[in-house]
Amino acid sequence: MSQPTSRASDSSNAQGGDSPGPDQTPYPDQTPYDVFIIGGGINGVGIARDAVGRGYTVALAEINDLASGTSSCSTKLIHGGLRYLEHYEFRLVREALMERETLWAMAPHIIWPLRFVLPHHKDTRPAWLIRIGLFLYDHIGGRKKLPGTTTLDLANDPAGLPLKPHFRKAFEYSDCWVNDARLVVLNARDAADRGAQIDTATKVVLIRRAGQLWQIGLEDRLTGKSRQVEARCLVNAAGPWVDHILKDALGRKDTHNVRLVQGSHIVIKRKFDDPRAYFFQNNDGRIFFAIPYERDFTLIGTTDRDYQGDPKNVTISDEETDYLINAAAEYFSEPVQRSDIVWTYSGVRPLYDDGASKAQEATRDYVLKSEGKPEEPKLINIFGGKITTYRRLAESMLEKIEDAIGSKGKPWTEGATLPGGGFDALAFDSELMRFEAEFPFLQPDHAWRLFRLYGTRARTIVKDATSIADLGENFGSDLTESEVRYLMREEWARTAQDVLWRRTKRGLVIQDEADIARLDNFMAEQLPAFLTV
């Protein structure tokens, strides 16, 4: 397999963005932007989308690929965070619960409901405590379409089949699943469609105040060219590297705002046929999930431990692998073996350092801090946060931007769909059937995959094709030239890894090195056409 491990390398001490494609306008270098954002993870692109939609001029720079770090290494859930109730994070949980149906409606192709089965383990939390937590979960978040909690008899329910027989009772509740990397790129695409400049593979090499403006030096990592832009407000959304921006670019050598916490996952061959996911409690008080993944696999995670190294080098440890295997063995009647593992990925969460004694007790809430004297341009830093609340974080950030440079528009993202998501949240199946009827030459699995990734924009990939041959060269499985060109043109994909492991997850099934080499060579040949001279 080409990519056995995914590493979090979202942003280093200088973020950046890729040269714009032919469908984008190059930087107007002589005109100051209202807002310049460092970081192409979910928070950065969410802020860019919200800000440009209110009328601000916006540029975003990402040093690598969109969602190349923390934002593609989550457990891929839109959830309230049931366990956060134990730490009395009621505001965070309520806000997250309220976002579930908002985000589902925004992007029903990449977000959908998922039922979770929580087997009662007599050696962990008592049943009465779980019932209280689930009662709060059902009632404090404005749930309308998601079904509520039920109690299961595992002796008679199919959810009990893969579990050890002594698990007799379980609770079933609702959250949502999200394709996290696609959530990032669709926010970026929508921001760009509304006028924002989104660049990847560009490094921020200089940040300095000049009067009432920021001067930002940029280096294109693909062409080697340098340029400078100016902005009235600077947003530091560099994720695990947020302190590096302050230290290296601004000289704040004693800065310490975030606690880096590693979360690792394993992906195994499909462990169970039930469409529901499992929420498991471990004997050490921690929790982990086993989730149906990409149809043929099961995702198990996550771990929670402090991380001291460079975030770009994070990989799963043998200790973490053993932890997840042994934890799963407590529940599944058929143990997980190392030989079952087909992929692992690790990410570093930049949690706000609230002084908690354990990594799993550190707050998942976000903190926004504005810096700058009254006569100086403002720098606004983001510490912490979680993918579920990214849209609300963006709204909070826009309040600080308004304080810094004035108001230009009202909140608008609630109720606005993302690219490809312009259909009713409950109508995915009927929309898919319509797509299949339009292009009957597509195999059902291929049509499903395209519509799940791109929604209504899948038609832009298939266009006027009348046969599979019309989609061009095949790079393995059902990945075609037409899809790759779309990803390069519309979604900033620049390498085979971008396509296989962030845009599509086809890396799980395309394992022939010759296919991967053909894809890389094809993209390298096409790349100049997508770069501004």
mmCIF file of C-alpha atoms in Angstrom, residues 164-391:
data_model
loop_
_atom_site.group_PDB
_atom_site.id
_atom_site.type_symbol
_atom_site.label_atom_id
_atom_site.label_comp_id
_atom_site.label_asym_id
_atom_site.label_seq_id
_atom_site.Cartn_x
_atom_site.Cartn_y
_atom_site.Cartn_z
ATOM 1 C CA LYS A 164 -18.857 -11.182 23.451
ATOM 2 C CA PRO A 165 -21.967 -12.884 24.832
ATOM 3 C CA HIS A 166 -21.753 -11.383 28.332
ATOM 4 C CA PHE A 167 -22.696 -7.978 26.903
ATOM 5 C CA ARG A 168 -26.450 -8.137 27.305
ATOM 6 C CA LYS A 169 -27.586 -4.524 27.340
ATOM 7 C CA ALA A 170 -26.743 -1.436 25.307
ATOM 8 C CA PHE A 171 -27.920 2.089 24.653
ATOM 9 C CA GLU A 172 -28.350 3.375 21.110
ATOM 10 C CA TYR A 173 -28.138 7.082 20.279
ATOM 11 C CA SER A 174 -27.554 9.398 17.304
ATOM 12 C CA ASP A 175 -24.686 11.496 16.024
ATOM 13 C CA CYS A 176 -23.411 12.168 12.508
ATOM 14 C CA TRP A 177 -20.558 10.984 10.341
ATOM 15 C CA VAL A 178 -18.447 13.399 8.269
ATOM 16 C CA ASN A 179 -15.856 13.046 5.545
ATOM 17 C CA ASP A 180 -13.553 15.488 7.341
ATOM 18 C CA ALA A 181 -11.058 16.225 4.577
ATOM 19 C CA ARG A 182 -13.867 16.895 2.112
ATOM 20 C CA LEU A 183 -15.577 19.210 4.571
ATOM 21 C CA VAL A 184 -12.396 21.287 4.506
ATOM 22 C CA VAL A 185 -12.012 21.374 0.737
ATOM 23 C CA LEU A 186 -15.700 22.172 0.151
ATOM 24 C CA ASN A 187 -15.496 25.138 2.515
ATOM 25 C CA ALA A 188 -12.416 26.284 0.597
ATOM 26 C CA ARG A 189 -14.176 25.789 -2.751
ATOM 27 C CA ASP A 190 -17.186 27.783 -1.621
ATOM 28 C CA ALA A 191 -14.941 30.548 -0.286
ATOM 29 C CA ALA A 192 -13.102 30.700 -3.609
ATOM 30 C CA ASP A 193 -16.376 30.704 -5.559
ATOM 31 C CA ARG A 194 -17.384 33.751 -3.523
ATOM 32 C CA GLY A 195 -14.132 35.578 -4.258
ATOM 33 C CA ALA A 196 -11.576 34.467 -1.662
ATOM 34 C CA GLN A 197 -8.010 33.710 -2.732
ATOM 35 C CA ILE A 198 -7.175 30.167 -1.554
ATOM 36 C CA ASP A 199 -3.591 29.059 -2.028
ATOM 37 C CA THR A 200 -1.869 25.828 -1.071
ATOM 38 C CA ALA A 201 1.849 24.965 -1.188
ATOM 39 C CA THR A 202 2.778 28.530 -0.238
ATOM 40 C CA LYS A 203 4.920 29.316 2.762
ATOM 41 C CA VAL A 204 4.594 32.429 4.870
ATOM 42 C CA VAL A 205 8.188 33.568 5.247
ATOM 43 C CA LEU A 206 7.666 37.017 6.712
ATOM 44 C CA ILE A 207 5.106 38.726 8.932
ATOM 45 C CA ARG A 208 5.546 42.312 10.076
ATOM 46 C CA ARG A 209 3.498 45.334 10.967
ATOM 47 C CA ALA A 210 3.825 48.382 8.739
ATOM 48 C CA GLY A 211 1.691 51.227 9.993
ATOM 49 C CA GLN A 212 -1.903 50.018 10.071
ATOM 50 C CA LEU A 213 -1.261 47.055 7.775
ATOM 51 C CA TRP A 214 0.346 43.646 7.954
ATOM 52 C CA GLN A 215 3.021 42.839 5.382
ATOM 53 C CA ILE A 216 3.153 39.133 4.594
ATOM 54 C CA GLY A 217 5.940 37.559 2.579
ATOM 55 C CA LEU A 218 4.982 34.421 0.634
ATOM 56 C CA GLU A 219 7.010 31.757 -1.124
ATOM 57 C CA ASP A 220 5.384 29.439 -3.646
ATOM 58 C CA ARG A 221 6.787 25.990 -2.900
ATOM 59 C CA LEU A 222 5.959 24.690 -6.382
ATOM 60 C CA THR A 223 7.501 27.466 -8.456
ATOM 61 C CA GLY A 224 9.954 28.940 -5.953
ATOM 62 C CA LYS A 225 8.621 32.423 -6.627
ATOM 63 C CA SER A 226 8.217 34.972 -3.830
ATOM 64 C CA ARG A 227 5.792 37.833 -3.405
ATOM 65 C CA GLN A 228 4.440 40.124 -0.720
ATOM 66 C CA VAL A 229 0.874 41.045 0.163
ATOM 67 C CA GLU A 230 -0.697 43.335 2.712
ATOM 68 C CA ALA A 231 -3.729 42.908 4.953
ATOM 69 C CA ARG A 232 -5.666 44.907 7.512
ATOM 70 C CA CYS A 233 -6.183 41.920 9.834
ATOM 71 C CA LEU A 234 -4.202 38.692 10.290
ATOM 72 C CA VAL A 235 -5.740 35.407 11.489
ATOM 73 C CA ASN A 236 -3.433 32.724 12.868
ATOM 74 C CA ALA A 237 -5.263 29.435 12.218
ATOM 75 C CA ALA A 238 -2.142 27.294 11.978
ATOM 76 C CA GLY A 239 -3.437 24.506 14.204
ATOM 77 C CA PRO A 240 -0.594 22.626 15.920
ATOM 78 C CA TRP A 241 1.807 25.282 14.615
ATOM 79 C CA VAL A 242 -0.094 28.269 15.995
ATOM 80 C CA ASP A 243 2.611 28.907 18.609
ATOM 81 C CA HIS A 244 5.314 28.474 15.958
ATOM 82 C CA ILE A 245 3.838 31.391 14.029
ATOM 83 C CA LEU A 246 4.097 33.541 17.130
ATOM 84 C CA LYS A 247 7.605 32.338 17.954
ATOM 85 C CA ASP A 248 9.281 32.227 14.576
ATOM 86 C CA ALA A 249 7.461 34.864 12.549
ATOM 87 C CA LEU A 250 6.807 37.337 15.344
ATOM 88 C CA GLY A 251 9.669 36.597 17.730
ATOM 89 C CA ARG A 252 7.549 35.505 20.727
ATOM 90 C CA LYS A 253 10.090 33.000 22.020
ATOM 91 C CA ASP A 254 8.319 32.298 25.327
ATOM 92 C CA THR A 255 4.897 31.671 23.791
ATOM 93 C CA HIS A 256 2.943 28.628 24.989
ATOM 94 C CA ASN A 257 -0.791 28.477 24.350
ATOM 95 C CA VAL A 258 -1.587 24.994 23.065
ATOM 96 C CA ARG A 259 -1.260 21.492 24.403
ATOM 97 C CA LEU A 260 -0.456 19.029 21.639
ATOM 98 C CA VAL A 261 -2.414 15.797 22.037
ATOM 99 C CA GLN A 262 -1.906 12.844 19.715
ATOM 100 C CA GLY A 263 -4.846 10.829 18.479
ATOM 101 C CA SER A 264 -4.228 7.677 16.443
ATOM 102 C CA HIS A 265 -6.554 5.321 14.608
ATOM 103 C CA ILE A 266 -6.337 1.934 12.952
ATOM 104 C CA VAL A 267 -8.372 0.836 9.923
ATOM 105 C CA ILE A 268 -9.023 -2.880 9.639
ATOM 106 C CA LYS A 269 -10.867 -5.157 7.274
ATOM 107 C CA ARG A 270 -14.603 -4.928 7.929
ATOM 108 C CA LYS A 271 -15.264 -6.332 11.392
ATOM 109 C CA PHE A 272 -19.061 -6.401 11.357
ATOM 110 C CA ASP A 273 -21.915 -6.012 8.874
ATOM 111 C CA ASP A 274 -24.208 -3.867 11.020
ATOM 112 C CA PRO A 275 -24.472 -0.267 9.691
ATOM 113 C CA ARG A 276 -24.323 1.116 13.222
ATOM 114 C CA ALA A 277 -21.135 2.184 14.997
ATOM 115 C CA TYR A 278 -19.988 1.172 18.463
ATOM 116 C CA PHE A 279 -19.071 3.451 21.361
ATOM 117 C CA PHE A 280 -16.877 1.470 23.739
ATOM 118 C CA GLN A 281 -15.728 2.274 27.261
ATOM 119 C CA ASN A 282 -12.284 1.105 28.293
ATOM 120 C CA ASN A 283 -11.247 0.026 31.769
ATOM 121 C CA ASP A 284 -8.997 3.091 32.132
ATOM 122 C CA GLY A 285 -12.000 5.401 31.831
ATOM 123 C CA ARG A 286 -11.288 6.402 28.243
ATOM 124 C CA ILE A 287 -13.610 5.742 25.312
ATOM 125 C CA PHE A 288 -13.068 4.671 21.718
ATOM 126 C CA PHE A 289 -15.174 3.945 18.649
ATOM 127 C CA ALA A 290 -15.516 1.169 16.074
ATOM 128 C CA ILE A 291 -17.139 2.668 12.990
ATOM 129 C CA PRO A 292 -18.136 1.317 9.550
ATOM 130 C CA TYR A 293 -15.688 2.959 7.144
ATOM 131 C CA GLU A 294 -15.583 3.267 3.355
ATOM 132 C CA ARG A 295 -17.973 0.291 3.059
ATOM 133 C CA ASP A 296 -15.305 -2.431 3.297
ATOM 134 C CA PHE A 297 -13.463 -1.415 6.460
ATOM 135 C CA THR A 298 -13.838 -0.645 10.156
ATOM 136 C CA LEU A 299 -12.252 2.405 11.783
ATOM 137 C CA ILE A 300 -11.110 2.014 15.413
ATOM 138 C CA GLY A 301 -9.915 4.919 17.551
ATOM 139 C CA THR A 302 -8.881 7.183 19.025
ATOM 140 C CA THR A 303 -6.007 7.356 21.463
ATOM 141 C CA ASP A 304 -5.341 10.387 23.639
ATOM 142 C CA ARG A 305 -1.816 11.195 24.775
ATOM 143 C CA ASP A 306 0.417 14.233 25.061
ATOM 144 C CA TYR A 307 2.774 14.803 22.143
ATOM 145 C CA GLN A 308 6.141 16.525 22.395
ATOM 146 C CA GLY A 309 7.667 16.192 18.921
ATOM 147 C CA ASP A 310 7.253 18.028 15.634
ATOM 148 C CA PRO A 311 3.609 17.584 14.563
ATOM 149 C CA LYS A 312 4.639 16.856 10.984
ATOM 150 C CA ASN A 313 6.370 13.671 12.158
ATOM 151 C CA VAL A 314 3.510 12.162 14.143
ATOM 152 C CA THR A 315 2.823 8.456 13.544
ATOM 153 C CA ILE A 316 1.044 5.781 15.495
ATOM 154 C CA SER A 317 3.239 4.073 18.082
ATOM 155 C CA ASP A 318 3.382 0.357 18.860
ATOM 156 C CA GLU A 319 1.977 1.217 22.277
ATOM 157 C CA GLU A 320 -1.058 2.938 20.724
ATOM 158 C CA THR A 321 -1.600 0.078 18.289
ATOM 159 C CA ASP A 322 -1.534 -2.422 21.140
ATOM 160 C CA TYR A 323 -3.873 -0.212 23.163
ATOM 161 C CA LEU A 324 -6.526 -0.149 20.418
ATOM 162 C CA ILE A 325 -6.178 -3.869 19.660
ATOM 163 C CA ASN A 326 -6.437 -4.832 23.326
ATOM 164 C CA ALA A 327 -9.328 -2.450 23.960
ATOM 165 C CA ALA A 328 -11.255 -3.897 21.017
ATOM 166 C CA ALA A 329 -10.563 -7.410 22.327
ATOM 167 C CA GLU A 330 -12.577 -6.542 25.448
ATOM 168 C CA TYR A 331 -15.715 -6.312 23.313
ATOM 169 C CA PHE A 332 -15.432 -8.264 20.062
ATOM 170 C CA SER A 333 -15.780 -12.033 20.251
ATOM 171 C CA GLU A 334 -13.269 -12.343 17.411
ATOM 172 C CA PRO A 335 -10.107 -10.441 18.431
ATOM 173 C CA VAL A 336 -8.518 -7.817 16.197
ATOM 174 C CA GLN A 337 -5.133 -8.959 14.893
ATOM 175 C CA ARG A 338 -2.252 -6.801 13.685
ATOM 176 C CA SER A 339 -2.590 -8.578 10.352
ATOM 177 C CA ASP A 340 -6.104 -7.100 10.040
ATOM 178 C CA ILE A 341 -4.730 -3.547 9.921
ATOM 179 C CA VAL A 342 -4.734 -2.058 6.427
ATOM 180 C CA TRP A 343 -3.994 1.563 7.321
ATOM 181 C CA THR A 344 -3.221 3.774 10.292
ATOM 182 C CA TYR A 345 -3.316 7.516 10.716
ATOM 183 C CA SER A 346 -2.317 9.916 13.454
ATOM 184 C CA GLY A 347 -3.018 13.566 14.091
ATOM 185 C CA VAL A 348 -2.032 16.179 16.640
ATOM 186 C CA ARG A 349 -4.857 18.187 18.195
ATOM 187 C CA PRO A 350 -3.839 21.695 19.250
ATOM 188 C CA LEU A 351 -5.918 21.934 22.418
ATOM 189 C CA TYR A 352 -5.952 25.115 24.439
ATOM 190 C CA ASP A 353 -3.669 24.483 27.404
ATOM 191 C CA ASP A 354 -5.946 24.872 30.399
ATOM 192 C CA GLY A 355 -3.562 23.109 32.775
ATOM 193 C CA ALA A 356 -5.491 19.818 32.936
ATOM 194 C CA SER A 357 -3.444 16.996 34.458
ATOM 195 C CA LYS A 358 -4.348 14.454 31.752
ATOM 196 C CA ALA A 359 -4.575 14.838 27.982
ATOM 197 C CA GLN A 360 -8.094 13.381 27.882
ATOM 198 C CA GLU A 361 -9.240 15.968 30.442
ATOM 199 C CA ALA A 362 -7.994 19.007 28.488
ATOM 200 C CA THR A 363 -10.771 21.196 27.134
ATOM 201 C CA ARG A 364 -11.930 20.703 23.528
ATOM 202 C CA ASP A 365 -13.402 24.203 23.501
ATOM 203 C CA TYR A 366 -11.821 26.950 21.421
ATOM 204 C CA VAL A 367 -10.236 30.190 22.569
ATOM 205 C CA LEU A 368 -9.774 33.247 20.324
ATOM 206 C CA LYS A 369 -7.290 35.935 21.354
ATOM 207 C CA SER A 370 -6.799 39.291 19.640
ATOM 208 C CA GLU A 371 -3.461 41.121 19.856
ATOM 209 C CA GLY A 372 -2.338 44.600 18.912
ATOM 210 C CA LYS A 373 -2.284 48.129 20.268
ATOM 211 C CA PRO A 374 -5.143 50.459 19.260
ATOM 212 C CA GLU A 375 -3.059 52.011 16.471
ATOM 213 C CA GLU A 376 -1.746 48.649 15.203
ATOM 214 C CA PRO A 377 -3.293 46.058 12.863
ATOM 215 C CA LYS A 378 -4.763 43.159 14.817
ATOM 216 C CA LEU A 379 -3.541 39.580 14.992
ATOM 217 C CA ILE A 380 -6.211 37.091 16.065
ATOM 218 C CA ASN A 381 -5.068 33.644 17.198
ATOM 219 C CA ILE A 382 -7.099 30.437 17.384
ATOM 220 C CA PHE A 383 -6.327 27.941 20.121
ATOM 221 C CA GLY A 384 -8.181 24.633 20.286
ATOM 222 C CA GLY A 385 -11.530 23.803 18.748
ATOM 223 C CA LYS A 386 -13.116 20.731 17.161
ATOM 224 C CA ILE A 387 -14.427 20.007 13.692
ATOM 225 C CA THR A 388 -18.081 19.929 14.824
ATOM 226 C CA THR A 389 -18.013 23.549 15.990
ATOM 227 C CA TYR A 390 -15.900 25.040 13.196
ATOM 228 C CA ARG A 391 -18.791 27.081 11.787
#
